[in-house]
C-alpha atoms as a printed R data frame, in Angstrom:
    type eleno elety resid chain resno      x       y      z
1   ATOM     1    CA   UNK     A     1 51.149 122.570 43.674
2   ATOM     2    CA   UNK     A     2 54.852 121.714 43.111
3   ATOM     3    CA   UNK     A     3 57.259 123.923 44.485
4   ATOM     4    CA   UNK     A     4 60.641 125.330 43.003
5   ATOM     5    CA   UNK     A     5 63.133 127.633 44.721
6   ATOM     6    CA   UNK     A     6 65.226 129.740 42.227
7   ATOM     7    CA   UNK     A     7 68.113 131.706 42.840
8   ATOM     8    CA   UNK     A     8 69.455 134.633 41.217
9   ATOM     9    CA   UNK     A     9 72.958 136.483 41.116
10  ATOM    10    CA   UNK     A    10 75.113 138.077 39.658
11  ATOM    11    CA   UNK     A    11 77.927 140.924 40.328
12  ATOM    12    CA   UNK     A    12 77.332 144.064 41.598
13  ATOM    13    CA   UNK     A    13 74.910 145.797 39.215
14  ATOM    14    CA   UNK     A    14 74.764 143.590 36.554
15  ATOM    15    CA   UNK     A    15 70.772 143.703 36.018
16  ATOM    16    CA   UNK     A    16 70.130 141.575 38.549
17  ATOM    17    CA   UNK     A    17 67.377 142.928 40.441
18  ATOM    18    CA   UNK     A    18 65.985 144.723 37.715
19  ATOM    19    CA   UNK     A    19 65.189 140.783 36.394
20  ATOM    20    CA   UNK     A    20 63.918 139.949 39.377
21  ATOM    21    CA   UNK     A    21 61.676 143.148 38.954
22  ATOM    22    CA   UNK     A    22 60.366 141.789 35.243
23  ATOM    23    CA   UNK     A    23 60.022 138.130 36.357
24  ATOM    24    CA   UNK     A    24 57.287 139.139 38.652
25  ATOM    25    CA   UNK     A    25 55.726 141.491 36.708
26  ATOM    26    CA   UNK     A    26 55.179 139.249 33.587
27  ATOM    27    CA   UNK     A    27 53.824 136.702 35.949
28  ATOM    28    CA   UNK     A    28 51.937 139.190 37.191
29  ATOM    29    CA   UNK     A    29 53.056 138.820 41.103
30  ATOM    30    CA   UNK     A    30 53.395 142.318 41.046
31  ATOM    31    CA   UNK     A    31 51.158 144.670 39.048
32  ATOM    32    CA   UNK     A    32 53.602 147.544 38.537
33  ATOM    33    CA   UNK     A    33 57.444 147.311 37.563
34  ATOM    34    CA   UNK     A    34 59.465 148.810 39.892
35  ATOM    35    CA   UNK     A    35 63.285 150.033 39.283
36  ATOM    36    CA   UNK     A    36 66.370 150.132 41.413
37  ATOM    37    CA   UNK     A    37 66.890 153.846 39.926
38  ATOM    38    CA   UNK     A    38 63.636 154.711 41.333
39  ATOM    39    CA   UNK     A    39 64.325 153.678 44.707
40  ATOM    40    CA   UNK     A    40 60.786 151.353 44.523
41  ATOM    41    CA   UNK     A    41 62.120 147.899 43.061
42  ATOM    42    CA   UNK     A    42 59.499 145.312 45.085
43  ATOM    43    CA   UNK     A    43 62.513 143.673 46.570
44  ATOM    44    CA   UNK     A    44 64.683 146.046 47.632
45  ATOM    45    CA   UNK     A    45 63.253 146.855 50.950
46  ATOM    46    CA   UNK     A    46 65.593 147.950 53.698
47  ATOM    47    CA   UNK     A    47 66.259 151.503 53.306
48  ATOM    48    CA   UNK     A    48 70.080 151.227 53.224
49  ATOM    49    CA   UNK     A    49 69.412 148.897 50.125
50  ATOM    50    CA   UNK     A    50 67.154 151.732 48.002
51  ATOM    51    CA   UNK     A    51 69.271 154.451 49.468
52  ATOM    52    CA   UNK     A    52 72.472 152.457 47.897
53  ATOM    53    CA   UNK     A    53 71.402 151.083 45.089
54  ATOM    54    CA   UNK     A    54 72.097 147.489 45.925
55  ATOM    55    CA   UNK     A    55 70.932 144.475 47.237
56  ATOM    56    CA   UNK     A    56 72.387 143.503 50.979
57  ATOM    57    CA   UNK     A    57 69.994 141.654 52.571
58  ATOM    58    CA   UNK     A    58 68.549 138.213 50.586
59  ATOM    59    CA   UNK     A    59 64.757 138.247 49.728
60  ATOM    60    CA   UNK     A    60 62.062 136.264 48.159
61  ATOM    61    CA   UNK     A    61 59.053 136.600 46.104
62  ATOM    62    CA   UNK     A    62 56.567 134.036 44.380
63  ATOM    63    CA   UNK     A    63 55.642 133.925 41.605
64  ATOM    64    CA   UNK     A    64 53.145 131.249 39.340
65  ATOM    65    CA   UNK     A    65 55.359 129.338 36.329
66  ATOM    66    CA   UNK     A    66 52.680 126.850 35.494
67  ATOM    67    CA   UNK     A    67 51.768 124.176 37.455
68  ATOM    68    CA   UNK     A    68 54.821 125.068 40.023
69  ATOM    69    CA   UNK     A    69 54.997 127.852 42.547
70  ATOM    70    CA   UNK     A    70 58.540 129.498 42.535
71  ATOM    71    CA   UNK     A    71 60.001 131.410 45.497
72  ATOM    72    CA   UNK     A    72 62.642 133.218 43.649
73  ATOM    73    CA   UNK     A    73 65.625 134.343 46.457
74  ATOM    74    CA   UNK     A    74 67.504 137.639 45.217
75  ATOM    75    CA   UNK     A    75 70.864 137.643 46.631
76  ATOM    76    CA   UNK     A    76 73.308 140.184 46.910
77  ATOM    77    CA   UNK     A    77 75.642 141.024 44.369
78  ATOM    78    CA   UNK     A    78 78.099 143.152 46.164
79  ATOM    79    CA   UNK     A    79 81.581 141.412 47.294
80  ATOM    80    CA   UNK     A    80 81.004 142.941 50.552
81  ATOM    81    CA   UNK     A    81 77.602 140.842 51.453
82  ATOM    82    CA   UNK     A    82 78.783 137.273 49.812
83  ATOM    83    CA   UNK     A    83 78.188 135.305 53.188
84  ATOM    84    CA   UNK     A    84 74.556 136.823 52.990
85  ATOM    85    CA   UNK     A    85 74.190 135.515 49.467
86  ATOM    86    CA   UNK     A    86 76.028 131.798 50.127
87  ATOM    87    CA   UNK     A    87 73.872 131.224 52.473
88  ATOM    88    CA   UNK     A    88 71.156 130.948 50.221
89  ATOM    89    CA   UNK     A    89 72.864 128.701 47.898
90  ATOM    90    CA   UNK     A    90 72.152 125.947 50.337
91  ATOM    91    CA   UNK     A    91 68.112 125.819 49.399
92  ATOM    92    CA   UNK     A    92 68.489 126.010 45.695
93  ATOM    93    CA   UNK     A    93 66.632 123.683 43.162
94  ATOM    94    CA   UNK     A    94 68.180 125.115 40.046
95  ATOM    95    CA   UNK     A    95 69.949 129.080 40.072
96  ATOM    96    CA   UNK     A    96 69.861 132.196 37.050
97  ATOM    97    CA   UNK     A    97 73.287 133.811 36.844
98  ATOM    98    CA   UNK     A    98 73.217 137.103 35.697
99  ATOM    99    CA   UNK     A    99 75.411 138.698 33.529
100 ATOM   100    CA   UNK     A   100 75.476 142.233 31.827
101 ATOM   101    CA   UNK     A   101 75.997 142.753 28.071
102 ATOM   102    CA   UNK     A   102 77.944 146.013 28.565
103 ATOM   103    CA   UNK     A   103 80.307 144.428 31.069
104 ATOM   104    CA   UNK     A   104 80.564 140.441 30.166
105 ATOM   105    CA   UNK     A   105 81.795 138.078 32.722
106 ATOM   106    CA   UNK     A   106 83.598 139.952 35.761
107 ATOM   107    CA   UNK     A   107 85.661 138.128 38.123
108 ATOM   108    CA   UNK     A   108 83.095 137.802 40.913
109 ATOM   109    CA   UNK     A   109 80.867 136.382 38.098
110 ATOM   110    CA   UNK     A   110 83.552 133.574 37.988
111 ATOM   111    CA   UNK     A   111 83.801 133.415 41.985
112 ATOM   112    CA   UNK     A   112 79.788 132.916 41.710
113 ATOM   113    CA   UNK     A   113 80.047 130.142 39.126
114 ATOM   114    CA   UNK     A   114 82.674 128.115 41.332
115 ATOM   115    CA   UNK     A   115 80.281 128.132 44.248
116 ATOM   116    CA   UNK     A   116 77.358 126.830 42.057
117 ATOM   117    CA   UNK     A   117 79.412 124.431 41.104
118 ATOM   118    CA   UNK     A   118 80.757 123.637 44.627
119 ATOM   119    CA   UNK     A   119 77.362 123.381 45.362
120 ATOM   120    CA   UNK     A   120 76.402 121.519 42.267
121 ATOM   121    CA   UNK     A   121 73.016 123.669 41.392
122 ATOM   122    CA   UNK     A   122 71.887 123.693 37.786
123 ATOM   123    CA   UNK     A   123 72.277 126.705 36.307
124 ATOM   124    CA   UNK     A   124 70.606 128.850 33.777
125 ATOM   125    CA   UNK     A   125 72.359 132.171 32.254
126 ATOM   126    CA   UNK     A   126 70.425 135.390 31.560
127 ATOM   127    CA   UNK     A   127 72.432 138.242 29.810
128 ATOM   128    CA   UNK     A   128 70.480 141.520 30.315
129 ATOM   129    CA   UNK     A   129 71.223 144.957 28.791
130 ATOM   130    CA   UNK     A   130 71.353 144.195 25.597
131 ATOM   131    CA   UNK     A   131 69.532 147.412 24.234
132 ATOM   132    CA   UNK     A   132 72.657 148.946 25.349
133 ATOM   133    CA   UNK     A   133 75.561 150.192 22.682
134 ATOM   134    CA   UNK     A   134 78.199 147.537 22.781
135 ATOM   135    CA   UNK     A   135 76.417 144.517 23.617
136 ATOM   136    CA   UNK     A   136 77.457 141.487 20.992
137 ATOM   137    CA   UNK     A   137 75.555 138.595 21.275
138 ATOM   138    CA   UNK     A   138 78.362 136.293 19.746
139 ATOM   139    CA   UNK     A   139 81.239 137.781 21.429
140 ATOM   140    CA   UNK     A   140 79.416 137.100 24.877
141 ATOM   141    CA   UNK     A   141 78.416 134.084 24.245
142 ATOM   142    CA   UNK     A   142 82.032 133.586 23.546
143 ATOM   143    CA   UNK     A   143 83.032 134.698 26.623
144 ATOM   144    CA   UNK     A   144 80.696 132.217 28.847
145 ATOM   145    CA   UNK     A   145 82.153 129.413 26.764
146 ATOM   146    CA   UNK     A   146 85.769 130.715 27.521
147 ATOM   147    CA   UNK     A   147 85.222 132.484 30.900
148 ATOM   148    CA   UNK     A   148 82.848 129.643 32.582
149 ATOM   149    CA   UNK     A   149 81.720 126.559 30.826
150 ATOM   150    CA   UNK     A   150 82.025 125.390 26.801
151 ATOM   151    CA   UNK     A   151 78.916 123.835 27.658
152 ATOM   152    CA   UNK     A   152 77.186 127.368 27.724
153 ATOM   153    CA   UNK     A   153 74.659 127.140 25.014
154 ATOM   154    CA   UNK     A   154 72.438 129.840 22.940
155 ATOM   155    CA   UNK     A   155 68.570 128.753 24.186
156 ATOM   156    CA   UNK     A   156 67.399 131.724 21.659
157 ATOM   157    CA   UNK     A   157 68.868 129.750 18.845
158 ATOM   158    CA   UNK     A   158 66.791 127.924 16.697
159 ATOM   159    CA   UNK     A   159 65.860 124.695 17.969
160 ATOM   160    CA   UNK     A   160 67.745 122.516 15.635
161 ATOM   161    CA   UNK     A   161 71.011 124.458 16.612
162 ATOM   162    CA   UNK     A   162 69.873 123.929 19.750
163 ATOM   163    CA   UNK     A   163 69.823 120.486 19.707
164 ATOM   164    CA   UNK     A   164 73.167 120.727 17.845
165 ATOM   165    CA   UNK     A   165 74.973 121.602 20.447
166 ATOM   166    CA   UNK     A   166 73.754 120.286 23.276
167 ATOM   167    CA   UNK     A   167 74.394 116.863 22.080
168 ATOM   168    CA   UNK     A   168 78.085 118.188 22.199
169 ATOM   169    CA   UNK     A   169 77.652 118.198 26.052
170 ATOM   170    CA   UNK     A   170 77.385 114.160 26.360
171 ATOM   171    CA   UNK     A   171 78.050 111.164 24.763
172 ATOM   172    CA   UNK     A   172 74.967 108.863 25.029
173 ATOM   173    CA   UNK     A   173 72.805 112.006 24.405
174 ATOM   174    CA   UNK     A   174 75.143 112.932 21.172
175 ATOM   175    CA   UNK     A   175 74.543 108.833 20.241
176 ATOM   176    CA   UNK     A   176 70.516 109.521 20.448
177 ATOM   177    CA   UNK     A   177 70.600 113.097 18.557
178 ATOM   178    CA   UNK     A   178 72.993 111.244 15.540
179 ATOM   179    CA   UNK     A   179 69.935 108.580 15.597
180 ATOM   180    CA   UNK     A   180 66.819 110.745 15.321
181 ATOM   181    CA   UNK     A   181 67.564 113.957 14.859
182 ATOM   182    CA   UNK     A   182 66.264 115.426 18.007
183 ATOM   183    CA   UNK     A   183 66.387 115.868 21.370
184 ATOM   184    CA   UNK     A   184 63.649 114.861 24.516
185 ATOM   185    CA   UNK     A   185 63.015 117.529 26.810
186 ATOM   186    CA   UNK     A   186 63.426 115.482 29.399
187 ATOM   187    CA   UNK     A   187 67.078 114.694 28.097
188 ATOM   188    CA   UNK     A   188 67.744 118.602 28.166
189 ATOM   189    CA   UNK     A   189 66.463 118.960 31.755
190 ATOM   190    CA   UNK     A   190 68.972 115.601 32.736
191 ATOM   191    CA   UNK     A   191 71.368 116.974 31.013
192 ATOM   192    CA   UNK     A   192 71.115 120.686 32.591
193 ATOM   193    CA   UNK     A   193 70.196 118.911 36.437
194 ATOM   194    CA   UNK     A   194 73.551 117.033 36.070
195 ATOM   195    CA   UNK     A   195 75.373 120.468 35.168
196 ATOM   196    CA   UNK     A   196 76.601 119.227 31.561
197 ATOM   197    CA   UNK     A   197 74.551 121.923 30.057
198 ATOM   198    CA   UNK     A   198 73.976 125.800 30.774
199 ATOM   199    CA   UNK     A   199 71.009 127.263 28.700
200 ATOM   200    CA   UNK     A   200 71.587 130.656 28.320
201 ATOM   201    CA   UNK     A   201 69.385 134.014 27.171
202 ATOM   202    CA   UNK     A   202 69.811 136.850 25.962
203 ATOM   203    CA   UNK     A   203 67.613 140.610 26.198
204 ATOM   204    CA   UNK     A   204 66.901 143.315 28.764
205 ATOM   205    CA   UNK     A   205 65.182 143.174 32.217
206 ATOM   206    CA   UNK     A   206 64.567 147.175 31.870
207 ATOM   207    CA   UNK     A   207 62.901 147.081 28.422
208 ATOM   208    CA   UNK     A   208 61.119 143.491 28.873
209 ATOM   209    CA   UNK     A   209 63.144 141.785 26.323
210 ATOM   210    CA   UNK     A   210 63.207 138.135 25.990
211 ATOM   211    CA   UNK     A   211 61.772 137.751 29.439
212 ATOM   212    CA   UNK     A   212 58.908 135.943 28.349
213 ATOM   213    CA   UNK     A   213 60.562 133.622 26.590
214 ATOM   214    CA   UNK     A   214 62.741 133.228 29.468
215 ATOM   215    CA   UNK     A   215 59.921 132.322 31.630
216 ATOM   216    CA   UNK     A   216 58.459 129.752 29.295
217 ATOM   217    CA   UNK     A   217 62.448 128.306 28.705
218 ATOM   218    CA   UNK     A   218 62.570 127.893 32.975
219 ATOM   219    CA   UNK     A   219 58.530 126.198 32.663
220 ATOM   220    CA   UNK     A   220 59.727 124.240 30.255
221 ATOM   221    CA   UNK     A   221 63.674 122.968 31.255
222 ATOM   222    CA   UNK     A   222 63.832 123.829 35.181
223 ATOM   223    CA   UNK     A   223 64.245 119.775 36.693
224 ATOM   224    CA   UNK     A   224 61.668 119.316 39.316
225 ATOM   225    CA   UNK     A   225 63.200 117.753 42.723
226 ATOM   226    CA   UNK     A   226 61.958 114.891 44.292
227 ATOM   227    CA   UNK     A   227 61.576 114.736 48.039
228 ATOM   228    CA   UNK     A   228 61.439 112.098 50.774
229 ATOM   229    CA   UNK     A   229 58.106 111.723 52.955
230 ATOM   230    CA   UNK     A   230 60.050 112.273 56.117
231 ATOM   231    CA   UNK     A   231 60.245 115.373 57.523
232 ATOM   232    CA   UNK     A   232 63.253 117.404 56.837
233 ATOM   233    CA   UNK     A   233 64.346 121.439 56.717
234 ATOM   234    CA   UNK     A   234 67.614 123.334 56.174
235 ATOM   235    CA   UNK     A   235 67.897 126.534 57.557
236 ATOM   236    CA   UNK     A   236 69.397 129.130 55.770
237 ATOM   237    CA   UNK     A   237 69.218 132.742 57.650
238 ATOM   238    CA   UNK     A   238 67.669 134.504 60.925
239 ATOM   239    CA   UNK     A   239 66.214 137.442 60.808
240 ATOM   240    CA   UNK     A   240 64.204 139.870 62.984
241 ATOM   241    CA   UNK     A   241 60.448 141.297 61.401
242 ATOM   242    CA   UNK     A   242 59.847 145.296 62.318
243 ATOM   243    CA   UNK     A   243 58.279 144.231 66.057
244 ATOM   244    CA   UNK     A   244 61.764 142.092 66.715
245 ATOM   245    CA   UNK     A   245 60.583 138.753 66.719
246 ATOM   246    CA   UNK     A   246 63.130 135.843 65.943
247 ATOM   247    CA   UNK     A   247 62.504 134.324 62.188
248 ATOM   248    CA   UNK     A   248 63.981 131.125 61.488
249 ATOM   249    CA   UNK     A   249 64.207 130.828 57.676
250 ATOM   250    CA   UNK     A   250 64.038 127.407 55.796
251 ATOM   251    CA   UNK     A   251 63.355 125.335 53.164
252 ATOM   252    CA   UNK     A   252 61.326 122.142 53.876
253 ATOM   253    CA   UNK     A   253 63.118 119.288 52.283
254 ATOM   254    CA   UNK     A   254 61.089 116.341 53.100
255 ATOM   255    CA   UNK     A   255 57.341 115.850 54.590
256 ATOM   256    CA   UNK     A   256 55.687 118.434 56.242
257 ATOM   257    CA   UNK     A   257 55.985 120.895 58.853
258 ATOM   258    CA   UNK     A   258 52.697 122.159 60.546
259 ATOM   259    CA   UNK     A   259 52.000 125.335 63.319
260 ATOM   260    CA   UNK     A   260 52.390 123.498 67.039
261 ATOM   261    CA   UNK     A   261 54.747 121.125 65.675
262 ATOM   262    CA   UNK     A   262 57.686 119.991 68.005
263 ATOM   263    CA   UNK     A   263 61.135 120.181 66.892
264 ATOM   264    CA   UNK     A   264 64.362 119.365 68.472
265 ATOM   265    CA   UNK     A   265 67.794 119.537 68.034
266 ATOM   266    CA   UNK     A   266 71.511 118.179 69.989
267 ATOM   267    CA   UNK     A   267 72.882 121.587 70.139
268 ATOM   268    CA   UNK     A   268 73.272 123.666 73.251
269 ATOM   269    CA   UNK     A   269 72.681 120.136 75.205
270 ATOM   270    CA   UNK     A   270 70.013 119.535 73.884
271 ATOM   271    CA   UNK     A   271 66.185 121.500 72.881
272 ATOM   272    CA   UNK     A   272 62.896 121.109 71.872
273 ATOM   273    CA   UNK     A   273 60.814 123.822 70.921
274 ATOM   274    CA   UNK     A   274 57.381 124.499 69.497
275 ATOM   275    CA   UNK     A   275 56.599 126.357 65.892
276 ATOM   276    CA   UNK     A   276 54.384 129.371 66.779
277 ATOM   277    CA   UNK     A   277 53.515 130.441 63.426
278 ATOM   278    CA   UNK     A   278 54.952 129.869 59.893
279 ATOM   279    CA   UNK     A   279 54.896 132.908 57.306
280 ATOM   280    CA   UNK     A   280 55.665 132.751 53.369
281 ATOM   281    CA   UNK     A   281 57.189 136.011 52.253
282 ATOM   282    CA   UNK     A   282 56.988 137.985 49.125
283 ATOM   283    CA   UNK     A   283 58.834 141.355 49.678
284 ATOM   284    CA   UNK     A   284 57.767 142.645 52.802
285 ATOM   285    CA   UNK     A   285 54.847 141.153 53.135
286 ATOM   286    CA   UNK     A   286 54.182 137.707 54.040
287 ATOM   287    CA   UNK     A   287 50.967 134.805 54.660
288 ATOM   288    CA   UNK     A   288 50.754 132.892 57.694
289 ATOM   289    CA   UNK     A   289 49.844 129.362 56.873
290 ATOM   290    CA   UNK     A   290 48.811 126.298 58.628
291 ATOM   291    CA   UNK     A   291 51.295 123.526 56.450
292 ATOM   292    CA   UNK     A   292 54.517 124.273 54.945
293 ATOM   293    CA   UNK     A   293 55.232 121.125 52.510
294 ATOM   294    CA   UNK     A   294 58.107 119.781 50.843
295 ATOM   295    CA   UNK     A   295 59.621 122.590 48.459
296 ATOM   296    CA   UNK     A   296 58.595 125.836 50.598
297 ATOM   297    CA   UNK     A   297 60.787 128.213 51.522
298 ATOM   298    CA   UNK     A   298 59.185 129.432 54.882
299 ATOM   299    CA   UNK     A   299 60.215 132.090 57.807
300 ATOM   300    CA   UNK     A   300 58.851 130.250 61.501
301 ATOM   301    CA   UNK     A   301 58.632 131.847 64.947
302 ATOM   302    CA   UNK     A   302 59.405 130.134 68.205
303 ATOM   303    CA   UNK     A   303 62.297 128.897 67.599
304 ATOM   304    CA   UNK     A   304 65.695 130.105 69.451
305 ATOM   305    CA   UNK     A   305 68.209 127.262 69.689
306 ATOM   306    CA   UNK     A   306 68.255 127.689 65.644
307 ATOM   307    CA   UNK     A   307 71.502 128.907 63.371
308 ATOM   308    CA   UNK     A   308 72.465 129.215 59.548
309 ATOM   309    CA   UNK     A   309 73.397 125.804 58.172
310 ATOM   310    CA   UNK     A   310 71.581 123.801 60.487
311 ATOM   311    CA   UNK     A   311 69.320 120.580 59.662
312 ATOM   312    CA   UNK     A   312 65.993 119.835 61.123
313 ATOM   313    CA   UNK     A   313 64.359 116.339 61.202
């Protein structure tokens, strides 16, 4: 199965985690929604985070969008815990941006954008809360046009509109719409892979609203990588499990990376050490596998010579 790594973020209580919350539950990773309000969201799991409120420490979850697996990485949204959440940037195939339709683009909604741009990951925008009193569609979408990119367009438009505008984004796709009157897919997902276009949505994580057609937009538009035979990882955060053991968290970006497997590195003069397990997570729990293959976003043990930012292979 192909693999996808997602990111989400978004300032401090935009919606953010309440998306995550409905992503999972309409693909049915999770069989009951939890909330942020009721201290039992499936990814807030440290007990500083559900006694807070907020996200602080990144996690994943899995979730089925059809023939791909997705590990979806929720990231904090607080100022306070950035580093936590740029370190994840670093393992992203594509990224949602979060924004709330009470509150419109902060300003660490525009320090976000810069480092997905720095970082060059195609983006898709999700504006939640929009049961709420005061949330205008057009006057939003307005402001992601003004606030982050003109190339921000409506994906709940009708497709012709659609279409429309995104040939707006680039010349040679403009040249093809002006010819036949439509667009490829596979044009939309160049166009969005190369950043020249930001689909965005609009509804409410809480209430369910628009997130299916969310999911089907990110099936449908979310550019599959392509990765080299050779074995390759990046790793992107240590952590401890409840009995203290060192987790080195990566994502395998080329070949394959098997239990027993010897890897080295130059640093501290020089190491080689052996992988004692590997473990996909999904909230707090997690499966111990055999293979992690290109794509995966794993957590390995055995491994102490490893830091944030590092390559492997």
């Amino acid at each position: 199965m192909k693999q996808l790594v997602l990111g989400i973020l978004a300032h401090v209580d935009a919606g953010k985690t309440t998306l995550s919350e409905a992503l999972l539950y309409r693909t049915g990773a999770i069989r009951t929604l939890g909330r942020v309000d009721y201290k039992d969201a499936h990814l807030d799991t440290h007990e500083l985070e559900r006694e807070r409120g907020i996200t602080i420490f990144s996690k994943q979850a899995r979730f089925p969008l059809g023939d791909r697996m997705v590990t979806l990485l929720d990231t904090p949204g607080h100022v306070d815990f950035s580093t936590e959440m740029e370190r994840t940037l670093q393992v992203l195939d594509a990224a949602v941006l979060v924004v709330s339709g009470t509150d419109g683009v902060q300003a660490h909604t525009e320090t976000l954008w810069q480092l997905l741009r720095r970082y060059r990951i195609p983006t898709f925008l999700f504006v939640t809360k929009m049961d709420l009193p005061g949330a205008d569609r057009a006057a939003l979408l307005q402001d992601l046009k003004q606030q982050l990119d003109a190339a921000c367009v409506d994906f709940t438009a009708p497709e012709t509109d659609v279409w429309e505008n995104a040939a707006l984004c680039d010349e040679r796709v403009l040249e093809h719409y002006l010819e036949r009157g439509s667009i490829p897919d596979a044009e939309l997902r160049g166009l969005i892979r190369r950043r020249k276009l930001f689909p965005c949505f609009f509804g409410s994580g809480l209430k369910l609203d628009g997130v299916d057609a969310f999911l089907a937009a990110l099936e449908r538009f979310t550019p599959q990588p392509e990765y080299p035979p050779e074995f390759g990882a990046k790793v992107y955060k240590i952590m401890r499990d409840a009995q203290g053991s060192r987790l080195t968290c990566m994502k395998i970006t080329g070949g394959s990376l098997a239990v027993r497997s010897q890897l080295s590195g130059e640093e501290d003069g020089g190491w080689q050490e052996k992988v004692n397990q590997i473990r996909v997570y999904s909230g707090e729990k997690y499966q111990a596998i055999e293979k992690a293959e290109s794509g995966m976003v794993c957590a390995v043990t055995g491994l102490t010579h490893t830091r944030p930012g590092m390559g492997l292979g």
